[in-house]
Amino acid sequence: MKKYDEIFKKSITDPEGFWGEVARDIDWFKKWDSVLDGSNKPFYRWFSGGEMNTCYNAVDRHVKNGRADQVAIIYDSPVTNTIQKITYKELLDQVSRFAGVLKGLGVSKGDTVIIYMPMVPQAAVAMLACSRLGAVHSVVFGGFAPHELAIRIDDARPKVIVTASGAIEGRKVLEYKPMVNKAIELATHKPGKCVVYQRAIVKAEMTEGRDYDWDEMIKAAEPAECVPVKATDPLYILYTSGTTGKPKGIVRDNGGHAVALRWSFENIYNVKPGEVYWSASDVGWVVGHSYIIYGPLLTGCTTIIFEGKPVGTPDPGAFWRVISQHGVKVLFTAPTAFRAIKRDDPNGEYLRKYDLGGFRYLFLAGERLDPDTYHWASKLLDRPVIDHWWQTETGWPITANCMGIEAFPVKPGSSTKPVPGFDVQILDINGNPVSAGTEGLVAIKLPLPPGTLPTLWKAEQRFLEAYINPLPGYYFTSDGGYIDEDGYVFVMGRVDDVINVAGHRLSTGEMEEIISTHKDIAECAVFGAEDGLKGQVPVGLAVLKTGVERAEGEVQQELVRMIREEIGAIACFKQAAVVKRLPKTRSGKILRATMRKIADGKEYSVPSTIDDPAILGEIEEALKKIGYAKR
Ligand code: COA
Ligand code: AMP
């Protein structure tokens, strides 16, 4: 039997034996009672009874075991012209001091802390300090507007918010503090304390009695020790878009997460302790959590916190410069970053300026890797380009070409095979398996492996409704796709109202909820249209209330502004049209999938359930006016 087949089989037929062995790579304060606890199905728990500390495993143990002077974090910020190297010893000092700061502000085991930070090392320090204390962090992506931050404040109910005075986004300086102030004003829950990291690029105004200065606090702090937590205690909550305006609070536990990430690092990415690894993402996304912070540090690698973009900071050679300057072995980013580089440097002129000698692989995820981008990147780099598929929910890859186990030939369009631990199957709508090559719903047979979501934050019923009830016995991924005769998985896209814009996950349902609050709008539909750079972008169609006469351009601008103010610029909502009516089924369901096909200029069949087929012609005309529906 081939190596992959053997490992995969063991992970599925004997998950307890498999993960019990893997868990030896983590230091435990107390060994678990059971590897897999299925006493409360479908809420499976891993390593019940075990005690450990994630920060200890990511920082302290490396200092004890000979990595004290190895660089843990390289902060590379072309936008502020900074390169800073932090050793494991220095990281331990900063993290234990900041844990002392949080402790002094009343944070203890089980409390929640929101972190709203740009790509600076202090974001990592804050995350690790929370995990040191057994507190639960919830990092909110800095591109989200105050309204989104407020929703998360109300759900997570943090004791403290950790933030920075601002960020540089490309060439713009953004002030964070006014956004935090506004979010606290909007939220019902009022966190009593904020720690603000003042950056040279912009100074934040401090609110007396509530705001504390990061530098001053850390200087005066008593370092805090690691607090043992249960393997099953939450490490973090990460909010991600669902189909409604209320994001889902994905919970990550401590023990299973550490075990899975440590294993994935060597087995999927083939990165060894001591090597330099880089995820060009943001700490606000799951990739940032798993593969900027926890994965590399749990493994004793050097990770890079890059405050820049693939293009424009200063040019499309930015990635090649970082790889060659810091000796990066493996890069992980989103396909959209490569589409941006391809757009600005189609012939790869910038690459020729740098020596990428030690660079091994490029891993891509976050959205579908289109074959064009795959071929362009492979040819340019002359190294394996590996598509892998996963979700915020799973926290680590579900399907991949596992470079540390056995490299398979690539089939463009496929993220290769299920990763050990994930029993991926394709089912029809009734939960029956379909034959090889037939498209269906992508599901994972329970139990999910360690490191995946045990539940949603304070929303068990929602967890069941979203992930378990649709296909009993399985975790429903909300993605559609197929598995071919060779066992390669092809993930084709979401079957719900979630879209992927530049690798960022967004809810069209939420955008519709926001637009519906416009005083002149009777109803609306938002769907994702294809975009050459960002994969998908949202497009909105709105119907005015009866009797309302408004200039279309004006309404469009108002809708664009509303989404920008409520969700943030990151939503990339720039196109909307006013239509007389929306196409619906006879039972009143809006035909978003058909409109999406029209917008993309694809062939579509008129649904037999449609109320009035003539509406589709009107929709096509409206979409043409805003640059879509080109055949
Ligand atoms: N804070 C505040 N605003 C942010 C932000 C942040 N962290 N990140 C993005 N934005 C803003 C941008 O400034 C832009 O605003 P604008 O409409 O006023 O110009 C808007 O959100 C859209 O940003 P983005 O999607 O990043 O588009 P872009 O045109 O500026 O850049 C790419 C295009 C391809 C270079 C960029 O999308 C990119 O680097 N993508 C890779 C994404 C990635 O790594 N995803 C990780 C998931 S694995
Ligand atoms: P997120 O939770 O933000 O990581 O987004 C998860 C979603 O992104 C998945 O459900 C997929 O729809 C999509 N996705 C991520 N990686 C891939 C990939 N390699 N191929 C296809 N879709 C992907």
XYZ file of C-alpha atoms and ligand atoms in Angstrom:
702
model
C 0.000 0.000 0.000
C 1.243 3.508 -0.767
C 2.248 5.748 2.117
C -0.695 8.135 1.793
C -3.244 5.300 1.525
C -1.851 3.645 4.625
C -1.863 6.817 6.731
C -5.263 7.882 5.475
C -6.779 4.470 6.188
C -5.437 4.390 9.727
C -6.766 7.906 10.430
C -10.280 6.845 9.414
C -10.471 3.292 10.764
C -8.586 3.958 14.000
C -8.833 7.683 14.749
C -8.049 7.169 18.423
C -4.860 5.229 17.701
C -3.841 7.670 14.994
C -4.358 10.942 16.871
C -3.271 9.474 20.195
C 0.139 8.843 18.668
C 0.302 12.224 16.901
C -0.553 13.998 20.183
C 2.877 13.069 21.552
C 4.315 16.047 19.660
C 2.501 18.353 22.075
C 3.577 18.850 25.703
C 0.774 17.996 28.108
C 0.495 18.952 31.767
C -1.924 16.069 32.221
C -2.589 13.248 29.768
C -6.104 12.850 28.357
C -8.632 10.307 29.620
C -9.908 9.547 26.128
C -8.570 10.536 22.722
C -12.039 10.785 21.157
C -15.003 11.383 23.396
C -18.255 10.554 21.617
C -20.424 10.537 24.732
C -22.483 13.530 23.522
C -22.797 12.973 19.761
C -22.665 14.832 17.447
C -20.638 17.082 19.768
C -17.441 15.040 19.608
C -14.565 16.152 21.824
C -10.860 15.381 21.451
C -8.450 14.620 24.281
C -11.056 14.970 27.041
C -9.492 15.147 30.471
C -6.122 16.294 29.073
C -4.550 19.544 30.257
C -2.055 21.717 28.434
C -1.448 25.309 27.382
C -1.244 26.413 23.751
C 1.089 29.345 24.435
C 3.428 27.051 26.366
C 3.627 24.779 23.331
C 4.067 27.652 20.894
C 6.639 29.655 22.848
C 7.938 28.484 26.247
C 8.905 24.960 25.301
C 11.019 26.163 22.385
C 12.947 28.485 24.697
C 13.531 25.550 27.039
C 14.498 23.207 24.208
C 17.258 25.199 22.519
C 15.408 27.648 20.287
C 15.723 30.688 22.595
C 17.875 32.608 20.123
C 16.124 31.422 16.975
C 13.958 34.035 15.284
C 10.291 33.290 15.948
C 8.732 36.219 14.087
C 10.002 38.366 11.245
C 7.936 41.519 10.948
C 8.336 42.735 7.387
C 6.460 45.935 6.694
C 7.182 47.600 3.371
C 4.499 50.175 4.158
C 6.452 51.478 7.173
C 9.873 50.503 5.883
C 10.488 48.184 8.824
C 12.076 44.790 9.265
C 12.163 43.505 12.820
C 13.238 40.088 14.053
C 11.932 38.692 17.334
C 13.588 35.626 18.833
C 11.674 33.000 20.792
C 13.259 34.352 23.997
C 12.132 37.892 23.202
C 8.697 36.649 22.216
C 8.371 34.850 25.546
C 9.293 38.044 27.355
C 6.744 40.138 25.444
C 3.969 37.560 25.661
C 4.381 36.895 29.367
C 4.477 40.627 30.067
C 1.400 41.302 27.996
C -0.329 38.391 29.711
C 0.584 40.221 32.929
C -1.037 43.384 31.528
C -4.254 41.536 30.731
C -4.222 39.815 34.101
C -3.823 43.200 35.754
C -6.889 44.392 33.852
C -8.881 41.532 35.323
C -8.661 38.989 32.499
C -8.554 35.391 33.663
C -9.254 31.882 32.360
C -12.449 31.705 30.317
C -12.800 35.500 29.839
C -13.021 36.812 26.290
C -10.801 39.470 24.699
C -11.360 41.084 21.288
C -8.272 41.872 19.244
C -8.734 44.412 16.437
C -5.245 44.918 15.077
C -3.358 45.449 11.837
C -0.496 43.181 10.753
C 1.957 44.039 13.513
C 3.733 41.593 15.875
C 1.695 42.992 18.771
C -1.325 41.181 17.286
C 0.510 37.859 17.727
C 1.655 38.855 21.209
C -1.922 39.675 22.216
C -3.246 36.350 20.885
C -0.552 34.336 22.612
C -0.984 36.308 25.854
C -4.671 35.372 25.905
C -3.892 31.725 25.350
C -1.241 31.924 28.086
C -3.938 32.943 30.563
C -6.548 30.524 29.245
C -8.568 33.536 28.051
C -10.487 33.236 24.774
C -9.431 35.634 22.042
C -11.553 36.789 19.183
C -9.584 38.542 16.487
C -11.655 40.805 14.251
C -10.235 41.596 10.813
C -9.164 45.255 10.681
C -11.031 45.807 7.414
C -14.415 45.397 9.097
C -16.450 48.519 9.825
C -17.619 49.508 13.365
C -21.034 47.903 12.841
C -19.395 44.496 12.237
C -17.077 44.958 15.204
C -20.089 45.873 17.365
C -21.914 42.662 16.389
C -18.870 40.667 17.498
C -18.532 42.664 20.746
C -22.135 41.877 21.606
C -21.726 38.193 20.868
C -18.309 37.580 22.454
C -18.861 40.021 25.370
C -15.144 40.804 25.841
C -13.715 42.115 29.090
C -10.981 43.957 27.186
C -10.408 45.129 23.606
C -6.854 45.227 22.293
C -6.286 47.514 19.341
C -3.769 49.785 17.636
C -3.914 53.436 16.675
C -4.064 52.585 12.993
C -2.813 50.823 9.912
C -1.422 51.507 6.494
C -3.575 49.835 3.882
C -1.607 49.987 0.648
C -0.914 53.717 0.654
C -3.797 54.899 2.882
C -3.372 55.553 6.597
C -6.414 54.244 8.443
C -7.290 55.258 11.989
C -8.532 52.316 14.045
C -9.354 54.051 17.295
C -12.360 56.086 16.053
C -13.747 52.823 14.644
C -13.329 51.065 17.978
C -14.963 54.011 19.778
C -17.880 53.901 17.355
C -18.248 50.122 17.718
C -18.370 50.387 21.508
C -20.980 53.124 21.143
C -23.081 50.883 18.864
C -22.705 47.752 20.998
C -24.962 46.913 23.902
C -22.152 45.187 25.788
C -19.614 47.795 26.921
C -16.119 46.389 27.485
C -14.658 48.372 30.349
C -11.067 48.486 29.090
C -9.090 48.966 25.890
C -5.366 48.561 25.392
C -4.102 50.683 22.519
C -0.816 50.136 20.727
C 0.227 53.595 19.545
C 1.984 53.477 16.193
C 4.250 56.179 14.822
C 2.058 56.488 11.715
C -0.962 57.827 13.616
C -1.699 58.734 17.232
C -4.932 57.650 18.867
C -6.893 59.850 21.248
C -7.267 58.024 24.531
C -10.432 57.887 26.612
C -9.514 58.570 30.224
C -10.329 55.672 32.539
C -10.977 53.197 29.726
C -7.960 53.250 27.424
C -4.492 52.065 28.383
C -1.279 52.582 26.454
C 0.339 49.301 25.311
C 3.958 50.453 25.797
C 3.423 51.975 29.221
C 1.490 48.958 30.462
C 3.974 46.400 29.180
C 6.923 48.245 30.773
C 5.265 48.145 34.173
C 3.836 44.628 33.917
C 4.707 41.575 35.991
C 5.194 38.626 33.634
C 2.425 36.029 33.949
C 2.922 32.269 33.813
C 1.021 29.778 31.630
C -2.298 28.659 33.089
C -3.109 24.972 32.470
C -6.381 24.594 30.556
C -8.441 21.612 29.554
C -7.804 20.320 26.043
C -11.489 20.955 25.404
C -11.491 24.550 26.710
C -11.881 27.206 24.011
C -8.744 28.879 22.686
C -10.495 31.319 20.404
C -13.681 32.386 18.677
C -13.396 33.454 15.065
C -16.458 34.978 13.462
C -17.136 34.069 9.872
C -19.878 34.899 7.416
C -22.930 32.703 7.352
C -26.042 33.141 5.300
C -27.551 35.817 7.546
C -26.422 39.137 9.016
C -25.314 37.419 12.209
C -21.859 35.914 11.728
C -21.076 32.476 13.088
C -18.738 32.309 16.072
C -16.487 29.379 15.225
C -15.040 27.891 18.406
C -11.581 26.342 18.474
C -10.445 24.200 21.377
C -6.903 24.080 22.780
C -5.769 20.446 22.683
C -7.124 19.151 19.372
C -6.102 22.388 17.658
C -2.483 22.163 18.817
C -2.243 18.478 17.873
C -3.763 18.955 14.408
C -1.787 22.063 13.472
C 1.514 20.619 14.598
C 0.835 17.486 12.515
C -0.356 19.439 9.477
C 2.769 21.536 9.372
C 5.133 18.704 8.606
C 2.713 16.381 6.842
C 0.853 18.792 4.570
C 3.279 21.694 4.136
C 6.443 19.632 4.666
C 8.027 22.319 6.815
C 10.457 21.231 9.542
C 11.140 22.878 12.894
C 13.598 25.751 12.493
C 12.620 26.567 8.893
C 11.131 29.833 7.639
C 7.501 29.666 6.576
C 5.262 32.455 5.316
C 1.522 32.854 5.066
C 0.682 36.062 3.229
C -2.730 36.531 4.781
C -4.061 38.517 7.733
C -4.332 37.562 11.406
C -8.038 38.390 11.147
C -8.708 35.315 8.986
C -8.440 31.649 9.819
C -5.330 31.303 7.668
C -3.731 33.947 9.852
C -4.686 32.145 13.045
C -3.574 28.706 11.896
C -0.666 29.428 9.628
C 0.754 32.831 10.537
C 0.600 32.303 14.286
C -0.186 28.903 15.773
C 0.987 26.334 13.193
C 4.500 27.732 12.628
C 5.079 28.583 16.284
C 3.818 25.233 17.589
C 6.358 23.674 15.216
C 9.268 25.908 16.262
C 9.523 27.598 12.867
C 10.163 31.210 11.946
C 6.973 32.894 10.764
C 6.573 36.136 8.838
C 4.120 38.900 9.644
C 3.938 40.828 6.386
C 2.273 44.226 6.391
C 1.930 44.776 2.693
C 0.194 43.650 -0.453
C 1.259 41.433 -3.343
C 1.339 44.489 -5.605
C 1.926 48.173 -4.996
C 4.080 47.783 -1.859
C 6.084 48.844 -3.733
C 5.751 46.579 -6.792
C 4.738 43.087 -7.946
C 8.125 41.769 -6.827
C 7.191 42.138 -3.123
C 6.599 38.411 -2.588
C 9.847 37.420 -4.334
C 11.775 39.967 -2.282
C 10.422 38.567 1.001
C 11.050 34.950 -0.023
C 14.656 35.592 -1.027
C 15.511 38.035 1.773
C 14.262 35.800 4.590
C 14.921 32.354 3.108
C 11.259 31.325 2.961
C 10.789 27.609 2.232
C 7.031 27.595 1.727
C 4.568 30.376 0.889
C 0.838 30.151 1.450
C -1.518 32.755 0.005
C -4.784 33.172 -1.914
C -5.047 32.749 -5.708
C -6.238 36.352 -5.981
C -2.801 37.552 -4.843
C -1.269 35.705 -7.795
C -3.874 37.083 -10.175
C -2.867 40.565 -8.991
C 0.828 39.820 -9.595
C 0.008 38.349 -13.018
C -1.983 41.467 -13.903
C 0.897 43.816 -13.029
C 3.812 41.637 -14.136
C 2.518 39.129 -16.696
C 5.980 38.057 -17.806
C 7.442 37.688 -14.331
C 10.124 40.348 -14.891
C 10.301 41.129 -11.176
C 10.969 37.520 -10.255
C 14.239 37.579 -12.178
C 15.680 40.127 -9.751
C 15.611 37.682 -6.844
C 17.190 34.359 -5.909
C 14.489 31.945 -4.807
C 17.003 29.143 -4.337
C 15.623 27.513 -1.187
C 11.957 28.037 -1.987
C 10.055 24.720 -2.198
C 6.332 25.116 -2.718
C 3.514 27.571 -3.170
C 0.282 26.621 -1.392
C -2.922 28.371 -2.413
C -6.361 28.364 -0.754
C -9.263 30.542 0.272
C -11.109 30.345 -3.031
C -11.167 28.126 -6.083
C -7.824 28.029 -7.879
C -8.692 28.573 -11.511
C -6.575 26.491 -13.909
C -5.223 29.655 -15.656
C -3.719 31.007 -12.461
C -2.438 27.546 -11.569
C -0.623 27.171 -14.899
C 0.774 30.702 -14.803
C 2.133 30.334 -11.256
C 3.606 26.857 -11.895
C 5.384 27.972 -15.022
C 6.668 31.137 -13.414
C 7.964 29.518 -10.221
C 8.949 26.157 -11.648
C 7.959 24.583 -8.333
C 4.939 22.647 -7.121
C 1.866 24.865 -6.814
C -0.536 23.220 -4.427
C -4.210 23.947 -4.224
C -5.773 22.975 -0.913
C -9.293 23.425 0.333
C -10.509 24.282 3.784
C -12.791 26.517 5.799
C -12.767 28.672 8.910
C -14.815 25.905 10.490
C -12.221 23.180 9.967
C -9.233 25.365 10.874
C -6.856 23.336 8.709
C -6.962 21.719 5.274
C -9.635 19.168 4.356
C -8.139 18.263 0.987
C -4.568 18.797 -0.162
C -1.592 17.302 -1.884
C 0.238 16.366 1.317
C 3.853 17.197 0.513
C 5.126 15.669 3.742
C 3.453 12.320 3.042
C 3.421 11.575 -0.672
C 3.306 13.994 -3.591
C 0.631 13.135 -6.159
C 0.549 14.421 -9.724
C -1.524 17.608 -9.843
C -4.843 17.779 -11.664
C -5.566 21.476 -12.262
C -8.944 22.398 -10.763
C -8.631 19.786 -8.010
C -7.266 20.274 -4.500
C -6.096 16.615 -4.734
C -7.119 14.154 -2.011
C -8.702 14.185 1.439
C -6.218 14.954 4.185
C -5.879 12.124 6.748
C -8.641 12.534 9.319
C -11.227 13.876 6.833
C -13.576 11.242 5.396
C -14.819 13.349 2.475
C -17.844 12.121 0.529
C -20.133 13.494 -2.154
C -23.833 13.132 -1.374
C -27.060 14.011 -3.092
C -29.649 16.227 -1.436
C -31.146 13.202 0.351
C -27.807 12.200 1.839
C -27.091 9.311 -0.524
C -23.586 8.880 -1.957
C -23.245 9.684 -5.668
C -20.968 7.906 -8.122
C -17.458 9.069 -9.051
C -17.496 12.114 -11.300
C -21.023 13.168 -10.308
C -21.403 16.585 -8.741
C -23.141 16.824 -5.376
C -22.820 18.220 -1.869
C -19.425 17.869 -0.253
C -19.784 16.299 3.181
C -17.411 14.891 5.784
C -18.392 11.806 7.729
C -18.436 12.395 11.475
C -16.414 12.576 13.609
C -14.362 15.438 12.225
C -10.680 15.213 13.174
C -9.103 17.260 16.004
C -8.724 21.011 15.488
C -12.090 21.419 13.759
C -15.005 23.304 15.298
C -16.601 21.500 18.250
C -19.568 23.918 18.134
C -20.554 27.571 17.591
C -20.049 30.090 20.380
C -23.121 29.953 22.592
C -25.198 28.675 19.659
C -25.406 24.880 19.750
C -28.731 24.796 17.962
C -27.356 26.909 15.119
C -24.382 24.544 14.883
C -26.760 21.615 14.437
C -28.964 23.431 11.943
C -26.099 24.723 9.804
C -23.742 21.771 9.776
C -25.268 18.551 11.068
C -29.014 18.405 10.425
C -28.849 18.852 6.612
C -27.028 15.491 6.188
C -27.326 13.401 9.379
C -24.099 11.592 10.294
C -22.036 14.085 8.302
C -20.642 17.592 8.560
C -22.126 19.616 5.697
C -19.476 21.874 4.165
C -21.880 24.066 2.126
C -19.601 23.502 -0.860
C -20.545 21.618 -3.990
C -18.169 19.417 -5.964
C -17.223 15.936 -7.086
C -14.639 13.205 -6.582
C -13.208 11.614 -9.720
C -12.303 7.972 -10.383
C -8.818 8.499 -8.904
C -10.144 9.932 -5.653
C -9.262 13.558 -6.514
C -11.639 16.091 -5.011
C -12.899 19.013 -7.115
C -14.555 21.761 -5.049
C -16.695 23.875 -7.359
C -18.143 26.546 -5.061
C -20.611 27.329 -2.320
C -24.167 26.105 -2.523
C -25.357 28.774 -0.077
C -25.352 32.576 -0.044
C -21.704 32.893 0.929
C -19.313 34.404 -1.609
C -15.570 34.659 -1.802
C -14.168 38.076 -2.680
C -10.377 38.188 -3.017
C -10.220 35.147 -0.726
C -12.404 36.913 1.848
C -15.597 35.177 2.874
C -18.699 37.373 2.801
C -22.423 36.897 3.126
C -24.706 38.142 0.366
C -27.601 37.517 2.769
C -26.129 40.079 5.130
C -25.744 42.594 2.292
C -29.396 42.060 1.382
C -30.417 42.648 4.988
C -28.522 45.954 4.999
C -29.908 47.136 1.638
C -33.431 46.246 2.727
C -33.198 48.880 5.456
C -32.951 51.639 2.786
C -36.114 53.691 3.037
C -36.905 53.511 -0.688
C -36.141 49.845 -1.334
C -38.950 47.294 -1.432
C -36.781 44.242 -2.023
C -33.371 43.305 -3.305
C -31.059 40.479 -4.269
C -27.285 40.340 -3.936
C -25.240 37.616 -5.593
C -21.618 36.980 -6.519
C -20.575 37.668 -10.093
C -17.313 36.431 -11.584
C -14.375 38.816 -11.386
C -11.057 38.367 -13.149
C -9.015 39.625 -10.180
C -11.025 38.916 -7.049
C -12.702 35.684 -8.132
C -16.132 37.015 -7.231
C -17.591 40.418 -6.418
C -21.065 41.169 -5.070
C -23.665 42.688 -7.376
C -26.974 44.042 -6.100
C -30.330 44.433 -7.780
C -32.945 46.501 -5.983
C -36.641 47.197 -6.530
C -37.955 50.601 -5.426
C -41.081 50.879 -3.302
C -44.251 51.633 -5.268
C -44.582 55.329 -6.036
C -40.929 56.166 -5.336
C -39.253 58.068 -8.180
C -35.489 58.335 -7.794
C -32.522 58.772 -10.112
C -30.902 55.347 -10.484
C -27.345 56.661 -10.037
C -28.226 58.264 -6.746
C -29.770 55.075 -5.360
C -26.767 53.066 -6.531
C -24.380 55.374 -4.684
C -26.447 55.188 -1.516
C -26.446 51.388 -1.559
C -22.701 51.250 -2.158
C -22.147 53.672 0.733
C -24.423 51.663 3.043
C -22.487 48.426 2.531
C -19.165 50.219 2.868
C -20.258 51.817 6.126
C -21.895 48.745 7.622
C -19.563 45.923 6.525
C -16.488 47.772 5.256
C -14.607 48.514 2.047
C -13.520 44.884 2.070
C -16.979 43.855 0.839
C -16.030 45.369 -2.557
C -19.694 46.162 -3.173
C -19.474 48.628 -6.046
C -22.174 47.606 -8.494
C -25.928 47.874 -8.069
C -28.851 48.412 -10.429
C -32.464 49.342 -9.943
C -34.929 46.923 -11.553
C -38.720 46.881 -11.739
C -39.027 43.379 -10.311
C -36.958 40.334 -9.375
C -37.321 36.889 -10.927
C -38.979 34.469 -8.524
C -40.409 31.009 -8.394
C -44.170 30.671 -8.045
C -43.629 30.105 -4.345
C -41.769 33.421 -4.108
C -38.135 32.265 -3.919
C -35.759 34.711 -5.619
C -33.819 33.027 -8.436
C -30.317 34.190 -7.477
C -28.488 31.316 -9.196
C -30.137 32.167 -12.531
C -29.263 35.858 -12.137
C -25.677 34.888 -11.358
C -25.462 32.933 -14.601
C -26.932 35.858 -16.523
C -24.414 38.253 -14.940
C -21.541 35.924 -15.851
C -22.765 35.708 -19.452
C -23.284 31.961 -19.141
C -25.906 29.777 -20.737
C -28.911 29.368 -18.479
C -32.144 27.485 -18.693
C -35.354 29.219 -17.730
C -36.444 27.493 -14.493
C -39.739 25.660 -14.913
C -40.902 27.086 -11.586
C -40.432 30.714 -12.659
C -43.342 33.029 -12.132
C -42.804 35.218 -15.209
C -39.962 34.340 -17.648
C -40.061 37.826 -19.227
C -38.365 39.238 -16.130
C -35.099 37.493 -17.032
C -34.765 39.727 -20.133
C -35.202 42.835 -17.959
C -32.547 41.560 -15.557
C -30.131 40.938 -18.409
C -30.623 44.495 -19.667
C -30.070 45.979 -16.195
C -26.909 43.918 -15.668
C -25.568 44.913 -19.091
C -25.860 48.570 -18.099
C -23.490 48.000 -15.174
C -20.980 45.996 -17.184
C -22.199 42.431 -16.717
C -24.155 39.879 -18.761
C -21.650 39.975 -21.621
C -21.797 36.838 -23.695
N -8.188 47.269 6.698
C -8.950 48.211 6.136
N -9.340 48.204 4.849
C -8.939 47.174 4.103
C -8.145 46.129 4.617
C -7.760 46.212 5.978
N -7.019 45.283 6.552
N -7.900 45.251 3.624
C -8.504 45.723 2.531
N -9.135 46.891 2.822
C -9.874 47.752 1.892
C -8.988 48.188 0.741
O -8.254 49.342 1.059
C -9.990 48.449 -0.352
O -10.606 49.711 -0.100
P -11.041 50.694 -1.295
O -12.272 50.109 -1.894
O -11.284 51.972 -0.565
O -9.885 50.759 -2.234
C -11.046 47.389 -0.103
O -10.919 47.027 1.285
C -10.884 46.155 -0.940
O -9.613 45.596 -0.644
P -8.940 44.407 -1.437
O -9.939 43.354 -1.707
O -7.733 43.998 -0.691
O -8.645 45.013 -2.847
P -7.428 45.801 -3.422
O -7.878 46.190 -4.784
O -6.967 46.859 -2.490
O -6.270 44.693 -3.552
C -5.496 42.438 -3.959
C -6.403 43.565 -4.417
C -5.669 41.244 -4.855
C -4.057 42.915 -4.021
C -5.859 42.076 -2.519
O -7.206 41.720 -2.478
C -5.044 40.942 -1.923
O -3.931 41.093 -1.499
N -5.658 39.799 -1.829
C -5.103 38.637 -1.149
C -6.091 38.342 -0.076
C -5.607 37.376 0.891
O -4.459 37.218 1.172
N -6.571 36.712 1.467
C -6.252 35.829 2.511
C -7.178 34.747 2.673
S -6.221 33.297 2.637
P -13.085 30.605 4.659
O -13.932 30.068 5.753
O -13.007 32.075 4.621
O -11.740 29.941 4.635
O -13.814 30.205 3.303
C -14.110 28.869 3.072
C -14.678 28.709 1.706
O -13.736 29.162 0.733
C -14.939 27.267 1.363
O -16.179 26.812 1.843
C -14.853 27.283 -0.149
O -16.055 27.715 -0.722
C -13.797 28.322 -0.422
N -12.477 27.719 -0.624
C -11.427 27.750 0.200
N -10.370 27.125 -0.333
C -10.765 26.661 -1.536
C -10.135 25.902 -2.582
N -8.874 25.532 -2.506
N -10.887 25.573 -3.662
C -12.180 25.955 -3.763
N -12.812 26.682 -2.825
C -12.122 27.036 -1.721
